[in-house]
Tab-separated table of C-alpha atoms and ligand atoms in Angstrom:
chain	number	residue	atom	x	y	z
A	1	MET	CA	-51.801	-3.824	6.486
A	2	LYS	CA	-48.149	-4.223	6.995
A	3	ARG	CA	-46.485	-3.569	9.841
A	4	ARG	CA	-43.458	-1.197	9.969
A	5	VAL	CA	-40.332	-1.283	11.536
A	6	ILE	CA	-37.721	2.121	11.133
A	7	ILE	CA	-33.638	1.642	11.712
A	8	VAL	CA	-32.068	4.334	12.999
A	9	GLY	CA	-28.495	4.190	11.060
A	10	GLY	CA	-26.985	1.977	8.587
A	11	GLY	CA	-23.860	0.901	10.291
A	12	PHE	CA	-23.247	-2.642	11.454
A	13	ALA	CA	-26.182	-2.962	13.910
A	14	GLY	CA	-28.781	-1.061	11.629
A	15	ILE	CA	-28.009	-2.920	8.417
A	16	PHE	CA	-27.896	-6.331	10.376
A	17	ALA	CA	-30.870	-5.498	11.993
A	18	MET	CA	-32.578	-5.126	8.107
A	19	ARG	CA	-31.676	-8.406	6.825
A	20	ARG	CA	-32.905	-9.982	10.194
A	21	LEU	CA	-35.991	-8.578	9.274
A	22	ARG	CA	-35.900	-9.677	6.313
A	23	LEU	CA	-35.128	-13.144	6.617
A	24	SER	CA	-38.156	-13.411	8.596
A	25	ARG	CA	-39.594	-13.291	5.199
A	26	ARG	CA	-43.295	-10.874	7.354
A	27	ARG	CA	-45.710	-8.793	5.721
A	28	LEU	CA	-43.219	-6.219	7.069
A	29	GLU	CA	-41.898	-2.582	5.723
A	30	VAL	CA	-38.409	-2.205	6.155
A	31	ILE	CA	-36.878	1.452	6.372
A	32	VAL	CA	-33.589	2.114	7.006
A	33	ILE	CA	-32.509	6.091	7.564
A	34	ASP	CA	-29.109	7.045	7.725
A	35	GLN	CA	-27.976	10.901	7.671
A	36	ARG	CA	-25.138	9.373	4.785
A	37	PRO	CA	-25.481	7.684	1.699
A	38	SER	CA	-23.000	4.575	2.491
A	39	ALA	CA	-22.665	2.940	5.443
A	40	HIS	CA	-18.723	3.681	6.461
A	41	PHE	CA	-16.001	0.738	7.070
A	42	LEU	CA	-15.046	2.277	10.793
A	43	PRO	CA	-11.669	-0.080	11.743
A	44	LEU	CA	-10.313	0.269	8.685
A	45	LEU	CA	-10.307	4.183	8.884
A	46	PRO	CA	-7.028	4.557	10.611
A	47	ASP	CA	-5.150	1.650	7.882
A	48	MET	CA	-5.765	4.659	5.297
A	49	ILE	CA	-3.546	6.671	7.597
A	50	SER	CA	-0.799	5.059	5.539
A	51	ARG	CA	-2.093	2.052	3.540
A	52	PRO	CA	-3.295	2.893	-0.025
A	53	ILE	CA	-6.870	1.503	1.282
A	54	ALA	CA	-9.728	3.558	-1.799
A	55	PRO	CA	-12.405	4.606	-0.223
A	56	ALA	CA	-14.945	2.379	-2.417
A	57	SER	CA	-12.895	-0.040	-0.397
A	58	VAL	CA	-14.236	1.118	2.936
A	59	MET	CA	-17.559	2.028	1.569
A	60	HIS	CA	-20.959	0.503	0.963
A	61	ASP	CA	-24.142	2.028	-0.563
A	62	LEU	CA	-26.938	2.217	1.388
A	63	ARG	CA	-29.695	2.733	-1.129
A	64	ALA	CA	-28.614	-0.624	-3.099
A	65	GLU	CA	-28.518	-2.919	0.028
A	66	CYS	CA	-31.304	-2.095	1.344
A	67	ARG	CA	-33.066	-1.908	-2.578
A	68	ARG	CA	-30.768	-5.769	-2.293
A	69	TRP	CA	-33.375	-6.991	0.896
A	70	ASP	CA	-36.441	-5.143	-0.336
A	71	ALA	CA	-35.753	-2.310	1.849
A	72	MET	CA	-37.346	1.399	1.793
A	73	PHE	CA	-34.023	3.277	2.597
A	74	LEU	CA	-34.218	7.305	3.116
A	75	HIS	CA	-31.491	9.463	3.486
A	76	ASP	CA	-32.535	11.724	6.089
A	77	GLU	CA	-31.081	13.144	9.184
A	78	VAL	CA	-33.426	11.824	12.421
A	79	ALA	CA	-33.375	15.189	14.768
A	80	ALA	CA	-36.313	12.918	17.046
A	81	VAL	CA	-37.566	10.562	18.342
A	82	ASP	CA	-41.992	10.668	20.354
A	83	VAL	CA	-40.691	7.701	22.440
A	84	PRO	CA	-44.538	7.044	23.638
A	85	GLY	CA	-45.911	7.290	19.911
A	86	VAL	CA	-42.934	5.283	18.250
A	87	ALA	CA	-42.431	7.970	16.098
A	88	VAL	CA	-39.226	9.485	14.991
A	89	ILE	CA	-38.517	13.450	13.159
A	90	THR	CA	-36.096	13.740	10.454
A	91	ARG	CA	-35.336	16.521	8.448
A	92	GLY	CA	-36.317	16.411	5.416
A	93	LEU	CA	-39.980	14.641	5.656
A	94	GLY	CA	-41.186	14.980	9.360
A	95	ARG	CA	-43.122	12.290	11.309
A	96	LEU	CA	-42.757	8.941	10.837
A	97	SER	CA	-44.643	6.409	12.988
A	98	ALA	CA	-43.902	3.163	12.643
A	99	ASP	CA	-44.735	-0.420	15.039
A	100	ALA	CA	-40.969	-0.853	16.248
A	101	ILE	CA	-37.936	1.545	15.784
A	102	VAL	CA	-34.102	0.594	16.022
A	103	LEU	CA	-31.839	2.822	17.026
A	104	SER	CA	-28.824	1.939	16.436
A	105	CYS	CA	-27.232	5.740	15.607
A	106	GLY	CA	-23.530	5.044	16.730
A	107	THR	CA	-21.230	7.337	17.819
A	108	SER	CA	-18.810	10.499	17.346
A	109	THR	CA	-16.457	12.217	18.152
A	110	ALA	CA	-16.586	13.881	21.625
A	111	PHE	CA	-14.830	17.500	21.778
A	112	HIS	CA	-15.898	17.087	25.869
A	113	GLY	CA	-17.705	21.192	25.668
A	114	ARG	CA	-13.997	22.016	23.847
A	115	ASP	CA	-15.752	22.467	20.328
A	116	ASP	CA	-13.903	25.655	19.889
A	117	LEU	CA	-11.102	23.532	19.050
A	118	ARG	CA	-13.366	21.810	16.281
A	119	PRO	CA	-11.631	24.112	13.240
A	120	ALA	CA	-7.632	23.336	14.690
A	121	VAL	CA	-8.027	19.680	14.602
A	122	MET	CA	-8.972	16.629	12.594
A	123	LYS	CA	-11.536	14.205	13.634
A	124	LEU	CA	-11.911	10.025	12.671
A	125	ASP	CA	-15.445	9.551	12.835
A	126	ASP	CA	-15.731	8.593	8.634
A	127	VAL	CA	-13.955	8.309	5.274
A	128	GLY	CA	-13.585	12.029	4.767
A	129	ASP	CA	-11.912	12.305	7.947
A	130	ALA	CA	-9.467	9.767	7.380
A	131	VAL	CA	-8.857	10.834	3.897
A	132	GLU	CA	-8.033	14.288	5.297
A	133	ILE	CA	-5.739	12.829	7.622
A	134	ALA	CA	-3.848	11.571	5.125
A	135	ALA	CA	-3.399	14.274	3.003
A	136	ARG	CA	-2.329	16.451	5.698
A	137	ALA	CA	-0.280	14.325	7.210
A	138	ARG	CA	1.907	13.721	4.144
A	139	SER	CA	1.940	17.302	3.657
A	140	ALA	CA	5.238	19.021	5.088
A	141	HIS	CA	3.775	21.939	6.851
A	142	TRP	CA	3.458	20.554	9.884
A	143	LYS	CA	6.597	19.454	12.431
A	144	THR	CA	4.955	18.103	15.639
A	145	ALA	CA	2.095	15.594	15.371
A	146	LEU	CA	-0.470	15.947	18.409
A	147	VAL	CA	-2.678	13.233	18.961
A	148	VAL	CA	-5.050	14.022	21.180
A	149	GLY	CA	-6.335	10.552	23.097
A	150	GLY	CA	-4.541	7.664	23.951
A	151	GLY	CA	-7.131	5.243	23.295
A	152	TYR	CA	-7.115	2.703	21.116
A	153	THR	CA	-7.679	4.734	18.567
A	154	GLY	CA	-5.202	7.597	18.897
A	155	VAL	CA	-3.047	5.049	19.660
A	156	GLU	CA	-3.342	3.632	16.114
A	157	VAL	CA	-3.262	6.804	14.731
A	158	ALA	CA	-0.125	7.572	15.910
A	159	THR	CA	1.258	4.311	14.926
A	160	HIS	CA	0.106	4.323	11.210
A	161	LEU	CA	1.371	8.665	11.004
A	162	ARG	CA	4.596	6.388	11.848
A	163	ARG	CA	4.497	4.382	9.212
A	164	LEU	CA	3.581	7.003	6.983
A	165	GLU	CA	6.778	8.996	8.505
A	166	ASN	CA	9.359	6.018	8.039
A	167	LEU	CA	7.846	5.435	4.203
A	168	ARG	CA	8.298	9.164	3.368
A	169	ARG	CA	11.962	8.836	5.384
A	170	SER	CA	11.028	11.164	7.573
A	171	ARG	CA	11.708	11.433	11.304
A	172	ARG	CA	9.193	14.131	12.493
A	173	ARG	CA	7.758	14.053	16.218
A	174	ILE	CA	4.150	12.550	17.118
A	175	ILE	CA	3.402	12.775	20.376
A	176	ILE	CA	0.439	11.361	22.088
A	177	LEU	CA	-1.125	13.411	25.258
A	178	GLU	CA	-2.956	11.443	27.015
A	179	LEU	CA	-5.566	12.973	30.619
A	180	ALA	CA	-5.201	9.869	32.564
A	181	PRO	CA	-1.692	8.767	34.124
A	182	VAL	CA	-1.593	5.652	32.175
A	183	LEU	CA	-2.214	4.959	28.087
A	184	LEU	CA	-5.367	2.584	27.194
A	185	PRO	CA	-7.145	4.007	30.439
A	186	GLY	CA	-10.127	1.505	31.632
A	187	MET	CA	-7.224	-1.471	29.044
A	188	PRO	CA	-5.708	-4.396	30.686
A	189	ARG	CA	-2.474	-3.229	32.219
A	190	PRO	CA	-0.048	-5.873	30.489
A	191	LEU	CA	-1.796	-4.757	27.432
A	192	SER	CA	-1.041	-1.176	27.801
A	193	GLU	CA	2.145	-1.920	28.715
A	194	TYR	CA	2.907	-3.452	25.844
A	195	ALA	CA	1.210	-0.996	24.003
A	196	ALA	CA	3.903	1.407	25.760
A	197	ALA	CA	6.582	-0.272	25.149
A	198	ASN	CA	5.845	-0.578	21.200
A	199	LEU	CA	5.518	3.182	21.256
A	200	MET	CA	8.200	3.056	22.507
A	201	ARG	CA	10.235	1.249	20.016
A	202	MET	CA	7.947	3.246	16.797
A	203	ARG	CA	9.531	6.345	19.184
A	204	ILE	CA	6.233	7.929	19.777
A	205	GLU	CA	5.705	10.048	22.939
A	206	VAL	CA	3.494	9.534	25.305
A	207	MET	CA	2.401	12.699	27.575
A	208	ASN	CA	0.220	11.458	29.950
A	209	ASN	CA	-1.818	13.806	32.250
A	210	ARG	CA	-1.735	16.266	30.105
A	211	THR	CA	-4.248	17.321	27.266
A	212	LEU	CA	-4.529	20.000	24.525
A	213	ARG	CA	-5.483	23.626	25.984
A	214	ASP	CA	-5.531	25.790	22.692
A	215	VAL	CA	-4.170	26.775	19.340
A	216	ILE	CA	-3.446	29.723	17.995
A	217	ASP	CA	-3.212	29.415	14.052
A	218	GLN	CA	-0.107	26.508	14.189
A	219	ASP	CA	1.108	26.714	17.438
A	220	ALA	CA	-0.370	24.650	20.262
A	221	ILE	CA	-0.753	25.062	23.860
A	222	LEU	CA	-0.485	22.474	26.338
A	223	SER	CA	-2.321	22.304	29.582
A	224	ASP	CA	1.180	22.013	31.080
A	225	GLU	CA	1.671	25.214	29.377
A	226	SER	CA	4.367	23.969	26.910
A	227	VAL	CA	4.124	25.427	23.243
A	228	PHE	CA	4.713	23.543	20.468
A	229	LYS	CA	4.893	25.187	17.130
A	230	ASN	CA	3.836	24.597	13.463
A	231	VAL	CA	1.606	21.214	14.912
A	232	LEU	CA	-0.742	19.063	12.939
A	233	ILE	CA	-3.597	17.503	15.566
A	234	VAL	CA	-5.520	14.507	15.512
A	235	TRP	CA	-8.746	14.662	18.380
A	236	SER	CA	-9.572	10.874	19.420
A	237	ALA	CA	-10.101	11.732	22.671
A	238	GLY	CA	-13.686	10.123	23.639
A	239	VAL	CA	-17.066	9.581	21.380
A	240	LYS	CA	-20.928	10.630	22.213
A	241	THR	CA	-24.284	9.585	20.807
A	242	PRO	CA	-25.661	12.539	18.919
A	243	ALA	CA	-27.442	14.974	20.502
A	244	PHE	CA	-30.930	13.235	19.496
A	245	LEU	CA	-30.457	11.018	21.680
A	246	SER	CA	-29.214	11.955	24.511
A	247	ARG	CA	-31.636	14.974	24.983
A	248	LEU	CA	-34.677	12.126	24.681
A	249	ASN	CA	-36.222	11.488	28.172
A	250	LEU	CA	-34.762	7.948	28.727
A	251	GLY	CA	-31.641	6.892	30.667
A	252	HIS	CA	-28.153	7.717	29.605
A	253	ASP	CA	-24.592	7.578	30.709
A	254	ARG	CA	-21.975	10.059	30.085
A	255	GLN	CA	-21.751	8.857	26.878
A	256	GLY	CA	-25.185	9.321	25.700
A	257	ARG	CA	-25.822	5.474	25.316
A	258	LEU	CA	-28.798	4.532	26.186
A	259	ASP	CA	-29.758	2.133	29.029
A	260	VAL	CA	-31.798	-0.944	27.670
A	261	ASP	CA	-33.202	-3.779	29.191
A	262	LYS	CA	-31.781	-7.310	28.751
A	263	HIS	CA	-33.910	-7.343	26.310
A	264	LEU	CA	-32.400	-4.116	24.119
A	265	GLN	CA	-35.974	-2.559	24.999
A	266	ALA	CA	-35.384	1.220	26.173
A	267	ALA	CA	-39.057	1.907	25.950
A	268	PRO	CA	-41.926	-0.198	24.721
A	269	GLY	CA	-41.676	-0.643	20.686
A	270	VAL	CA	-38.259	1.474	20.772
A	271	PHE	CA	-34.689	-0.652	20.816
A	272	VAL	CA	-31.645	0.577	20.625
A	273	ALA	CA	-28.886	-1.476	19.399
A	274	GLY	CA	-24.668	-0.686	18.302
A	275	ASP	CA	-22.860	1.290	20.143
A	276	ALA	CA	-25.723	3.726	21.126
A	277	ALA	CA	-27.044	0.785	23.408
A	278	GLY	CA	-25.441	1.710	27.028
A	279	ARG	CA	-26.433	-0.803	30.405
A	280	ILE	CA	-27.981	-3.536	29.542
A	281	GLY	CA	-30.477	-4.911	32.147
A	282	GLY	CA	-29.327	-2.247	34.522
A	283	GLY	CA	-26.005	-4.042	34.561
A	284	ALA	CA	-22.623	-2.853	32.591
A	285	ALA	CA	-22.575	-1.437	29.447
A	286	LEU	CA	-20.481	-3.872	26.060
A	287	ARG	CA	-17.276	-2.469	25.296
A	288	MET	CA	-18.338	-0.490	21.781
A	289	GLY	CA	-17.127	-2.971	18.718
A	290	VAL	CA	-18.026	-4.683	15.030
A	291	GLN	CA	-19.078	-7.913	16.773
A	292	PHE	CA	-21.377	-6.648	19.439
A	293	SER	CA	-22.977	-4.234	17.214
A	294	ILE	CA	-23.801	-6.768	14.036
A	295	SER	CA	-25.100	-9.932	17.356
A	296	GLY	CA	-27.067	-6.682	18.376
A	297	GLY	CA	-29.016	-6.000	15.838
A	298	ARG	CA	-29.985	-9.386	14.837
A	299	ARG	CA	-30.683	-9.198	18.322
A	300	ALA	CA	-33.279	-6.261	18.444
A	301	ALA	CA	-34.548	-7.247	15.500
A	302	ALA	CA	-35.743	-10.548	16.220
A	303	ASN	CA	-36.941	-9.174	19.201
A	304	ILE	CA	-39.263	-7.287	17.334
A	305	LEU	CA	-40.392	-9.884	15.136
A	306	ARG	CA	-41.005	-11.838	18.734
A	307	SER	CA	-43.046	-8.743	20.310
A	308	LEU	CA	-44.853	-7.871	17.172
A	309	ASP	CA	-46.419	-11.824	17.444
A	310	GLY	CA	-47.333	-11.431	20.443
A	311	ARG	CA	-44.391	-14.150	21.577
A	312	ALA	CA	-41.864	-13.879	25.179
A	313	LEU	CA	-39.133	-11.443	23.979
A	314	LYS	CA	-34.803	-13.033	24.155
A	315	PRO	CA	-32.699	-11.903	26.390
A	316	PHE	CA	-29.334	-10.538	24.324
A	317	GLU	CA	-26.784	-12.763	25.639
A	318	PRO	CA	-23.661	-12.118	23.646
A	319	MET	CA	-20.823	-13.573	22.692
A	320	ASP	CA	-17.994	-11.539	23.367
A	321	PRO	CA	-14.607	-12.446	20.839
A	322	GLY	CA	-11.988	-10.665	21.870
A	323	TYR	CA	-11.038	-7.615	20.775
A	324	VAL	CA	-7.602	-6.064	19.143
A	325	ILE	CA	-5.504	-2.876	19.949
A	326	PRO	CA	-3.885	-2.810	16.107
A	327	MET	CA	-0.490	-1.413	15.555
A	328	ALA	CA	0.753	0.086	12.114
A	329	ASN	CA	4.098	-1.986	12.424
A	330	MET	CA	2.197	-5.257	12.775
A	331	ARG	CA	2.950	-5.875	16.545
A	332	SER	CA	-1.171	-5.093	18.261
A	333	CYS	CA	-2.125	-6.656	20.823
A	334	GLY	CA	-5.716	-7.924	22.291
A	335	GLU	CA	-7.554	-10.390	24.061
A	336	ILE	CA	-8.900	-12.951	22.058
A	337	LEU	CA	-11.250	-15.759	23.030
A	338	GLY	CA	-9.797	-14.318	26.690
A	339	VAL	CA	-6.574	-15.060	25.875
A	340	SER	CA	-3.729	-12.360	26.327
A	341	ALA	CA	-2.034	-12.506	22.208
A	342	TYR	CA	1.286	-10.014	21.509
A	343	GLY	CA	2.164	-9.268	17.735
A	344	LEU	CA	1.535	-10.621	14.709
A	345	ALA	CA	-1.549	-12.826	15.665
A	346	PRO	CA	-3.616	-10.216	16.516
A	347	SER	CA	-2.197	-7.879	13.602
A	348	MET	CA	-3.480	-11.004	11.336
A	349	MET	CA	-6.916	-11.144	13.148
A	350	HIS	CA	-7.943	-7.502	12.622
A	351	TYR	CA	-6.818	-7.395	8.879
A	352	LEU	CA	-8.313	-11.245	8.789
A	353	MET	CA	-11.772	-9.325	10.940
A	354	SER	CA	-11.913	-6.672	8.433
A	355	VAL	CA	-11.632	-8.333	5.139
A	356	TYR	CA	-14.270	-10.704	5.902
A	357	ARG	CA	-17.214	-8.142	7.900
A	358	THR	CA	-16.123	-5.820	4.509
A	359	PHE	CA	-19.642	-5.351	3.313
A	360	GLY	CA	-20.122	-6.285	0.044
A	361	ALA	CA	-17.988	-7.869	-3.033
A	362	LYS	CA	-15.095	-5.626	-1.749
A	363	ARG	CA	-13.400	-8.486	-0.357
A	364	LEU	CA	-10.652	-9.483	-2.934
A	365	LYS	CA	-10.210	-5.142	-3.640
A	366	LEU	CA	-10.022	-4.914	-0.160
A	367	LEU	CA	-7.166	-7.754	0.623
A	368	GLY	CA	-4.841	-6.322	-2.126
A	369	ASP	CA	-5.245	-2.883	-1.008
A	370	ILE	CA	-3.883	-3.859	2.460
A	371	LEU	CA	-1.620	-5.899	1.710
A	372	ARG	CA	0.463	-3.634	-1.140
A	373	ARG	CA	3.078	-1.527	0.953
A	374	ARG	CA	2.212	1.811	-0.106
B	401	FAD	C1	-11.715	4.532	14.354
B	401	FAD	C2	-12.804	3.840	14.745
B	401	FAD	C3	-11.793	2.253	14.696
B	401	FAD	C4	-12.631	0.814	15.544
B	401	FAD	N1	-11.679	0.133	14.658
B	401	FAD	C5	-12.614	-0.985	15.146
B	401	FAD	C6	-11.858	-2.210	15.265
B	401	FAD	O1	-10.801	-2.515	15.020
B	401	FAD	N2	-12.641	-3.373	15.613
B	401	FAD	C7	-14.063	-3.069	16.201
B	401	FAD	O2	-14.926	-4.840	16.605
B	401	FAD	N3	-14.795	-2.175	16.039
B	401	FAD	C8	-14.459	-0.546	15.611
B	401	FAD	N4	-14.040	0.106	16.130
B	401	FAD	C9	-15.976	0.815	16.156
B	401	FAD	C10	-16.909	-0.085	15.883
B	401	FAD	O3	-16.453	0.356	14.296
B	401	FAD	C11	-18.350	0.489	15.795
B	401	FAD	O4	-18.429	-0.343	17.622
B	401	FAD	C12	-19.526	-0.012	15.159
B	401	FAD	O5	-18.450	0.701	13.418
B	401	FAD	C13	-20.479	0.596	15.784
B	401	FAD	O6	-21.224	0.139	14.930
B	401	FAD	P1	-22.986	0.508	15.699
B	401	FAD	O7	-23.608	0.516	13.877
B	401	FAD	O8	-23.426	0.640	15.936
B	401	FAD	O9	-22.846	2.256	14.755
B	401	FAD	P2	-22.373	2.988	13.493
B	401	FAD	O10	-21.193	2.112	12.624
B	401	FAD	O11	-21.176	3.863	13.937
B	401	FAD	O12	-23.262	3.199	13.011
B	401	FAD	C14	-24.624	4.837	12.942
B	401	FAD	C15	-25.176	4.897	11.746
B	401	FAD	O13	-26.038	6.036	12.203
B	401	FAD	C16	-25.579	6.787	11.362
B	401	FAD	N5	-26.446	8.585	11.921
B	401	FAD	C17	-25.685	8.573	12.996
B	401	FAD	N6	-26.727	10.008	13.145
B	401	FAD	C18	-27.554	9.751	12.975
B	401	FAD	C19	-28.854	10.543	12.073
B	401	FAD	N7	-29.073	11.524	13.736
B	401	FAD	N8	-29.788	10.437	11.928
B	401	FAD	C20	-29.851	9.139	10.858
B	401	FAD	N9	-28.506	9.063	10.795
B	401	FAD	C21	-27.866	9.126	11.549
B	401	FAD	C22	-24.756	7.562	10.990
B	401	FAD	O14	-24.359	7.863	9.634
B	401	FAD	C23	-23.734	5.384	10.727
B	401	FAD	O15	-24.206	5.858	9.100
B	401	FAD	C24	-13.814	1.694	15.652
B	401	FAD	C25	-14.023	2.803	15.731
B	401	FAD	C26	-13.468	3.432	14.908
B	401	FAD	C27	-14.638	5.138	15.021
């Protein structure tokens, strides 16, 4: 009888886990389950606000991808996992048991108990969100754009809003609200200082120690009681894993990312890869990013093959290529292979990596979209 592996989530980690399993040419039934019919290329979502990137260029059909690799795709939402029974429970099909599971369901926007604000703000979790922000940013109905959260997504979004305003010869206010006393909290200080100086150059204001308290009609009230009328609000104040993951009787961190051992296993037969994986082997969690997700997906799959063969598992020891905080005026910053980088080079790196990592044969089209000015 064929052994069965179920992969929950067809993002970077899930797709690369599926490909690794199929490359082994083992007699396996591989099932990828995703609540969306296509994978969305998240690193280019902020760019969609000011650049003419077509939604089709950053979406990849999961059914076709799975068919190409002789895997099965189920368009369904996983609602629970039976960890001791190594099974998932989906909304559509109910219980599906397996010999091993990869949980690679990523993260999405966290509202930190302020779900009441959802109807009044926009978020940036998928291509649909990016299209909505791009459309509303082009409307005449706002005077001030508030970006809630001064992490890398908030910074990137604010710079694309400014780029769009510049292209449209408009000079409306753009403000980042950051609860911490510094921009890009947790990032090395020289990077956050460089980003702050660049934002100032782009006429983007940063208000520290403040957040959004309420939205009444089109007016925003901040935590310091100041009021902004006619606002456009993008909420990018952190992420969390899907609720079903943090409900499991497994260790997890504040964001719901699961604790795993050094082989990426959270429990016997249950592996975790990509952003859903938190502290590894009792140590720290990895930075959320494409490269770690891809290598995590591959390692989880390779360890599943080993465990099915009764062989010893291998530890997850990924190479860290670094990261970039992209900013729309091509003055980005980051660390590449351990070296700090500022200006055009990290911007180019962001776009080159995005084109290289794009799924399928859409690279040329995407490159064309990025190079077109508007
Ligand atoms: C706006 C933005 C910009 C970013 N920019 C960069 C960047 O420049 N460079 C970089 O390295 N990283 C960047 N990242 C981070 C990077 O995109 C993530 O680290 C990466 O996508 C994580 O891959 P993953 O496979 O773990 O999860 P994802 O790519 O998020 O995929 C998870 C999949 O699981 C599915 N799923 C979730 N819950 C369920 C469920 N209950 N049932 C079924 N399916 C489910 C989702 O639909 C999704 O398809 C960015 C992220 C965002 C949001």
